[in-house]
Amino acid sequence: MKALKRVFELVLVGVLFLLLITLLGSCNKQSTLRIYNWADYIPEEVIEQFEKEYNCKIIYDTYASNEEMFAKIKAGGTGYDIVFPSGDHVKMMINEGLLEKLDLNKVPNFKNIDPLVLAKTTYDPNHEYSVPYMMGTTGLIVNKKYLKDYEKSWSIYERSDLKGKMTLLDDMREVFGAALKYLGYSVNTTNPDEIEKAKQVILKWKENIVKFDATTYAQGVVNGEFWVVHGYPENVFQLIPEEERENFEFFVPKEGGTLWIDNMVILKDAKNKELAYKFIDFILRPEIAAKISDYLMIPSPITDAAKYQEVEPLYTLNQLENCEIIDYIGEYIDLYNKAWEEIIK
């Protein structure tokens, strides 16, 4: 009887061991979150805090433009759970059937987002597929150690004396947005004549720039290789020692500029949707949002984040009044694509 009992115990231990191994294997499969995001867009401490709190591993890949991201995802570059597209590309990804329809009951911290930001999400007005991550603008950053006399205007790109010392973003809609605002048009115009006029302006600017650049401009302007760059101020000022910041200026040109909202979306074929929901909700906590805002030095879209912020942002949301959001324009994007190809050839 004792021998039979012993056999039973051994079998039970074996079954429990196999069950434990199975469960651990299952947990391991669920413990990796794959994120595809812009470079230098979230502090490492936030990633590490989420990994620790949820006992998981984040694999974090980066892209330099919406076009690069969209092309990769559309071509089957799957395996990611969360992507961070700008507004117009959210709409494009919705139309392509690439995004998961969200259950906002799983994102209780959605209530923390500033209504001012939510009102700008014309590309997904009911927030069925996207959750705002950050809202801000691009503009011009000047290294004042080398350039002391300049007008705060897009016309700076017409200065032949600065030839070889300036860059424009390698981003079609951002560059066209700059030229269109310079001409007094909407950044979302679908008028072929206005797009053609903007193309001619960009071609004129191209004569004076080093290159269209979305990856090296920040380091370049900081080290003096470039004197004027078009870009995201957060990318530049992260690289500047605090005691050196007075030597640099960021401004939105007087003609206005673009407004962007980058968003968190879950891909339809994501392997770890539940953990993706947890990550999105985690990012919307005011104290976490404050860390991101401090890192980027731009205003947070989370209402109560200001209570936790320790760094003064480079601008405020209220200073973006003369900026216009880059919106989805449907089939008219082909007008821009054709003009852009003629510019960069």
Coordinates of C-alpha atoms in Angstrom, one line a residue:
M1 CA 0.0 0.0 0.0
K2 CA 2.8 2.3 1.0
A3 CA 4.6 1.5 -2.3
L4 CA 1.5 2.3 -4.3
K5 CA 1.1 5.6 -2.4
R6 CA 4.7 6.4 -3.1
V7 CA 4.2 5.7 -6.8
F8 CA 1.1 8.0 -6.8
E9 CA 3.1 10.8 -5.1
L10 CA 5.8 10.5 -7.6
V11 CA 3.4 10.6 -10.5
L12 CA 1.6 13.6 -8.9
V13 CA 4.9 15.4 -8.5
G14 CA 5.8 14.7 -12.1
V15 CA 2.4 16.0 -13.4
L16 CA 2.8 19.1 -11.3
F17 CA 6.3 19.6 -12.5
L18 CA 5.2 19.3 -16.1
L19 CA 2.3 21.7 -15.5
L20 CA 4.7 24.2 -13.9
I21 CA 7.1 24.0 -16.9
T22 CA 4.1 24.5 -19.3
L23 CA 2.9 27.5 -17.4
L24 CA 6.4 29.0 -17.2
G25 CA 6.8 28.5 -20.9
S26 CA 3.5 30.1 -21.5
C27 CA 4.4 33.1 -19.3
N28 CA 7.7 33.5 -21.2
K29 CA 5.8 33.7 -24.5
Q30 CA 3.6 36.4 -23.1
S31 CA 6.4 38.4 -21.4
T32 CA 7.9 40.2 -24.4
L33 CA 6.5 43.4 -25.7
R34 CA 7.8 44.6 -29.1
I35 CA 7.7 48.3 -29.7
Y36 CA 8.4 50.2 -32.9
N37 CA 9.0 53.9 -32.2
W38 CA 10.8 57.1 -33.2
A39 CA 14.4 57.2 -32.0
D40 CA 15.2 59.0 -28.7
Y41 CA 11.5 59.4 -27.8
I42 CA 11.2 57.8 -24.4
P43 CA 13.6 57.7 -21.4
E44 CA 15.2 54.4 -20.7
E45 CA 14.1 54.6 -17.1
V46 CA 10.5 54.5 -18.2
I47 CA 11.1 51.3 -20.2
E48 CA 13.0 49.8 -17.3
Q49 CA 10.2 50.7 -14.8
F50 CA 7.6 49.0 -17.0
E51 CA 9.7 45.9 -17.4
K52 CA 10.2 45.7 -13.6
E53 CA 6.6 46.4 -12.7
Y54 CA 5.2 43.9 -15.2
N55 CA 8.0 41.4 -15.1
C56 CA 8.5 41.5 -18.9
K57 CA 11.0 42.4 -21.6
I58 CA 10.6 45.2 -24.1
I59 CA 12.3 44.9 -27.5
Y60 CA 12.5 48.4 -28.9
D61 CA 13.2 49.2 -32.5
T62 CA 13.3 52.7 -34.1
Y63 CA 12.5 54.5 -37.3
A64 CA 13.4 57.9 -38.7
S65 CA 10.1 58.8 -40.5
N66 CA 6.5 57.9 -40.8
E67 CA 7.1 56.8 -44.3
E68 CA 9.8 54.4 -43.3
M69 CA 7.6 52.9 -40.6
F70 CA 4.5 52.6 -42.8
A71 CA 6.4 51.0 -45.6
K72 CA 7.8 48.4 -43.3
I73 CA 4.6 47.5 -41.6
K74 CA 2.6 47.5 -44.9
A75 CA 5.2 45.2 -46.5
G76 CA 4.7 42.7 -43.8
G77 CA 7.2 43.9 -41.2
T78 CA 5.2 42.3 -38.5
G79 CA 6.2 41.1 -35.0
Y80 CA 5.5 44.5 -33.3
D81 CA 2.8 45.0 -30.8
I82 CA 2.8 48.8 -30.5
V83 CA 3.7 51.5 -33.0
F84 CA 3.8 55.3 -32.7
P85 CA 2.5 56.8 -35.9
S86 CA 1.7 60.5 -36.4
G87 CA -1.9 61.5 -37.1
D88 CA -2.1 61.2 -40.8
H89 CA -0.4 57.8 -40.8
V90 CA -2.9 56.6 -38.1
K91 CA -5.6 57.2 -40.7
M92 CA -3.6 55.5 -43.4
M93 CA -3.0 52.5 -41.2
I94 CA -6.7 52.3 -40.3
N95 CA -7.6 52.3 -44.0
E96 CA -5.1 49.5 -44.7
G97 CA -6.7 47.4 -41.9
L98 CA -3.4 47.3 -40.0
L99 CA -4.7 48.4 -36.6
E100 CA -6.5 46.8 -33.7
K101 CA -9.8 48.4 -32.7
L102 CA -9.2 49.5 -29.1
D103 CA -11.1 48.6 -26.0
L104 CA -10.6 51.8 -24.0
N105 CA -12.0 50.1 -20.9
K106 CA -8.6 48.5 -20.7
V107 CA -7.0 52.0 -20.7
P108 CA -8.6 53.7 -17.6
N109 CA -5.9 56.4 -17.6
F110 CA -7.2 57.7 -21.0
K111 CA -9.2 60.1 -18.8
N112 CA -6.0 61.9 -18.0
I113 CA -5.4 63.2 -21.6
D114 CA -5.9 67.0 -22.0
P115 CA -9.2 67.7 -23.9
L116 CA -7.2 70.3 -26.0
V117 CA -5.2 67.4 -27.4
L118 CA -8.2 65.1 -27.9
A119 CA -9.9 67.8 -29.9
K120 CA -7.1 67.9 -32.4
T121 CA -7.3 64.1 -33.3
T122 CA -9.3 64.7 -36.4
Y123 CA -7.7 61.5 -38.0
D124 CA -9.4 59.3 -35.3
P125 CA -12.0 61.5 -33.6
N126 CA -13.6 58.8 -31.5
H127 CA -10.2 57.3 -30.5
E128 CA -11.2 53.9 -31.8
Y129 CA -7.7 53.0 -32.9
S130 CA -5.2 55.4 -31.3
V131 CA -4.2 57.0 -28.1
P132 CA -2.2 60.3 -28.2
Y133 CA 1.4 60.0 -26.9
M134 CA 2.8 63.5 -27.4
M135 CA 1.7 66.7 -29.2
G136 CA 4.2 69.3 -30.4
T137 CA 5.7 71.1 -33.3
T138 CA 8.8 71.2 -35.5
G139 CA 10.7 74.4 -36.2
L140 CA 14.2 75.8 -36.6
I141 CA 17.1 75.4 -34.2
V142 CA 20.0 77.8 -34.6
N143 CA 23.5 77.5 -33.2
K144 CA 24.1 81.1 -32.1
K145 CA 27.8 80.6 -31.7
Y146 CA 28.1 80.7 -35.4
L147 CA 25.0 82.6 -36.6
K148 CA 24.0 85.8 -34.7
D149 CA 21.9 87.7 -37.2
Y150 CA 18.8 86.0 -38.5
E151 CA 15.1 86.6 -39.1
K152 CA 12.7 84.1 -37.5
S153 CA 11.3 83.1 -40.8
W154 CA 11.4 80.2 -43.3
S155 CA 13.1 82.7 -45.6
I156 CA 16.4 81.8 -43.8
Y157 CA 16.7 79.0 -46.3
E158 CA 17.0 81.5 -49.1
R159 CA 20.2 82.9 -47.7
S160 CA 23.1 81.9 -50.0
D161 CA 25.6 83.0 -47.4
L162 CA 24.5 80.0 -45.3
K163 CA 24.8 77.5 -48.1
G164 CA 26.2 74.2 -46.8
K165 CA 25.3 75.0 -43.2
M166 CA 21.6 74.2 -43.1
T167 CA 19.4 71.1 -43.2
L168 CA 15.8 70.3 -43.8
L169 CA 14.0 67.3 -42.4
D170 CA 13.9 64.2 -44.6
D171 CA 10.1 64.2 -44.1
M172 CA 7.8 65.0 -47.1
R173 CA 4.8 66.4 -45.2
E174 CA 7.0 68.4 -42.7
V175 CA 9.0 70.1 -45.5
F176 CA 5.9 70.8 -47.6
G177 CA 4.2 72.0 -44.5
A178 CA 7.0 74.6 -44.0
A179 CA 6.9 75.8 -47.6
L180 CA 3.1 76.0 -47.7
K181 CA 2.9 78.0 -44.4
Y182 CA 5.7 80.3 -45.8
L183 CA 3.4 80.9 -48.8
G184 CA 0.4 81.4 -46.7
Y185 CA -1.4 78.2 -47.6
S186 CA -2.7 75.3 -45.5
V187 CA -0.3 72.4 -44.8
N188 CA -3.1 70.1 -45.9
T189 CA -3.9 71.8 -49.2
T190 CA -5.1 69.6 -52.0
N191 CA -4.8 72.4 -54.6
P192 CA -2.3 71.3 -57.3
D193 CA -1.2 74.9 -58.0
E194 CA -0.3 75.5 -54.4
I195 CA 1.6 72.3 -54.1
E196 CA 3.5 73.2 -57.3
K197 CA 4.4 76.6 -55.9
A198 CA 5.6 74.9 -52.6
K199 CA 7.7 72.5 -54.7
Q200 CA 9.4 75.4 -56.4
V201 CA 10.1 77.0 -53.0
I202 CA 11.6 73.8 -51.7
L203 CA 13.8 73.4 -54.8
K204 CA 15.1 76.9 -54.1
W205 CA 15.8 76.0 -50.5
K206 CA 17.5 72.8 -51.6
E207 CA 20.2 74.8 -53.3
N208 CA 21.4 76.1 -49.9
I209 CA 21.0 73.0 -47.7
V210 CA 23.5 70.2 -47.1
K211 CA 20.8 67.6 -47.2
F212 CA 17.4 66.4 -46.2
D213 CA 18.1 64.8 -42.9
A214 CA 16.1 63.2 -40.1
T215 CA 18.9 61.4 -38.2
T216 CA 22.1 63.5 -37.9
Y217 CA 20.9 67.1 -37.8
A218 CA 20.7 67.2 -33.9
Q219 CA 24.3 66.2 -33.4
G220 CA 25.3 68.3 -36.4
V221 CA 23.9 71.5 -35.1
V222 CA 25.2 70.9 -31.6
N223 CA 28.8 70.3 -32.8
G224 CA 28.7 73.2 -35.2
E225 CA 28.7 71.2 -38.5
F226 CA 25.3 72.8 -39.2
W227 CA 24.2 76.3 -38.1
V228 CA 20.5 76.0 -38.9
V229 CA 18.4 72.9 -38.8
H230 CA 14.8 72.0 -39.3
G231 CA 13.7 69.5 -36.8
Y232 CA 12.3 68.5 -33.4
P233 CA 13.8 70.6 -30.7
E234 CA 13.7 67.8 -28.2
N235 CA 16.1 65.8 -30.3
V236 CA 18.6 68.7 -30.2
F237 CA 18.4 70.0 -26.7
Q238 CA 18.7 66.5 -25.2
L239 CA 22.3 66.6 -26.5
I240 CA 23.2 70.1 -25.2
P241 CA 24.8 70.5 -21.8
E242 CA 22.7 72.7 -19.6
E243 CA 25.4 75.4 -19.4
E244 CA 25.5 75.5 -23.2
R245 CA 21.8 75.9 -23.9
E246 CA 21.9 79.7 -24.1
N247 CA 24.0 79.3 -27.3
F248 CA 21.0 77.7 -29.1
E249 CA 17.6 78.9 -30.0
F250 CA 14.5 77.1 -31.1
F251 CA 11.6 79.0 -32.7
V252 CA 8.6 78.4 -34.9
P253 CA 9.0 80.8 -37.9
K254 CA 6.7 83.8 -37.9
E255 CA 4.7 82.3 -40.9
G256 CA 3.7 79.3 -38.7
G257 CA 4.5 75.7 -38.8
T258 CA 3.2 72.2 -38.5
L259 CA 1.5 70.6 -35.5
W260 CA 2.0 66.9 -34.9
I261 CA 0.4 64.3 -32.6
D262 CA 2.2 61.0 -32.3
N263 CA 0.0 58.2 -31.1
M264 CA 0.2 54.7 -29.6
V265 CA -1.6 52.0 -31.7
I266 CA -1.8 48.3 -31.4
L267 CA -1.2 46.3 -34.6
K268 CA -4.0 43.9 -35.6
D269 CA -1.5 41.0 -35.7
A270 CA 0.2 41.9 -32.4
K271 CA 1.2 38.9 -30.4
N272 CA 0.8 40.4 -26.9
K273 CA -2.2 42.7 -27.0
E274 CA -2.9 42.5 -23.3
L275 CA 0.6 43.7 -22.3
A276 CA 0.3 46.4 -25.0
Y277 CA -2.8 47.7 -23.3
K278 CA -1.0 47.8 -20.0
F279 CA 1.9 49.7 -21.5
I280 CA -0.4 52.3 -23.0
D281 CA -2.2 52.8 -19.7
F282 CA 1.2 53.0 -17.9
I283 CA 2.4 55.8 -20.3
L284 CA -0.8 57.8 -19.4
R285 CA 0.0 58.0 -15.7
P286 CA 0.7 61.6 -14.8
E287 CA 4.0 60.8 -13.1
I288 CA 5.2 58.7 -16.0
A289 CA 4.1 61.3 -18.5
A290 CA 6.1 63.9 -16.6
K291 CA 9.3 61.8 -16.9
I292 CA 8.7 61.7 -20.7
S293 CA 8.0 65.4 -20.9
D294 CA 11.1 66.2 -18.8
Y295 CA 13.2 64.0 -21.1
L296 CA 11.9 65.6 -24.3
M297 CA 11.6 69.1 -22.8
I298 CA 8.2 69.6 -24.5
P299 CA 4.7 69.9 -22.9
S300 CA 2.8 66.8 -21.9
P301 CA -0.6 66.0 -23.2
I302 CA -1.5 64.6 -19.7
T303 CA -3.4 67.2 -17.7
D304 CA -1.8 66.5 -14.3
A305 CA 1.7 65.8 -15.5
A306 CA 2.8 69.3 -14.7
K307 CA 2.5 68.5 -11.0
Y308 CA 5.4 66.1 -11.4
Q309 CA 7.6 67.9 -14.0
E310 CA 11.0 69.1 -13.0
V311 CA 12.2 70.6 -16.4
E312 CA 10.7 73.6 -18.0
P313 CA 9.5 72.7 -21.6
L314 CA 11.0 74.5 -24.6
Y315 CA 7.5 75.8 -25.5
T316 CA 3.9 75.5 -24.2
L317 CA 0.8 74.1 -25.9
N318 CA -0.6 77.6 -26.0
Q319 CA 2.3 78.8 -28.1
L320 CA 1.3 76.5 -30.9
E321 CA -1.7 78.6 -32.0
N322 CA -0.1 79.5 -35.4
C323 CA 0.6 75.8 -36.1
E324 CA -1.5 73.5 -38.1
I325 CA -1.9 69.7 -37.7
I326 CA -0.7 67.5 -40.5
D327 CA -3.9 65.7 -41.4
Y328 CA -4.9 62.8 -43.6
I329 CA -5.6 63.9 -47.2
G330 CA -6.5 60.6 -48.8
E331 CA -5.7 60.1 -52.5
Y332 CA -4.4 63.6 -52.8
I333 CA -1.2 62.4 -51.1
D334 CA -0.1 61.3 -54.6
L335 CA 0.3 64.9 -55.5
Y336 CA 2.8 65.3 -52.7
N337 CA 4.5 62.0 -53.5
K338 CA 5.1 63.0 -57.1
A339 CA 6.4 66.5 -56.2
W340 CA 8.6 65.1 -53.5
E341 CA 10.2 62.6 -55.9
E342 CA 11.0 65.5 -58.2
I343 CA 12.6 67.3 -55.3
I344 CA 14.8 64.6 -54.0
K345 CA 15.9 63.0 -57.3

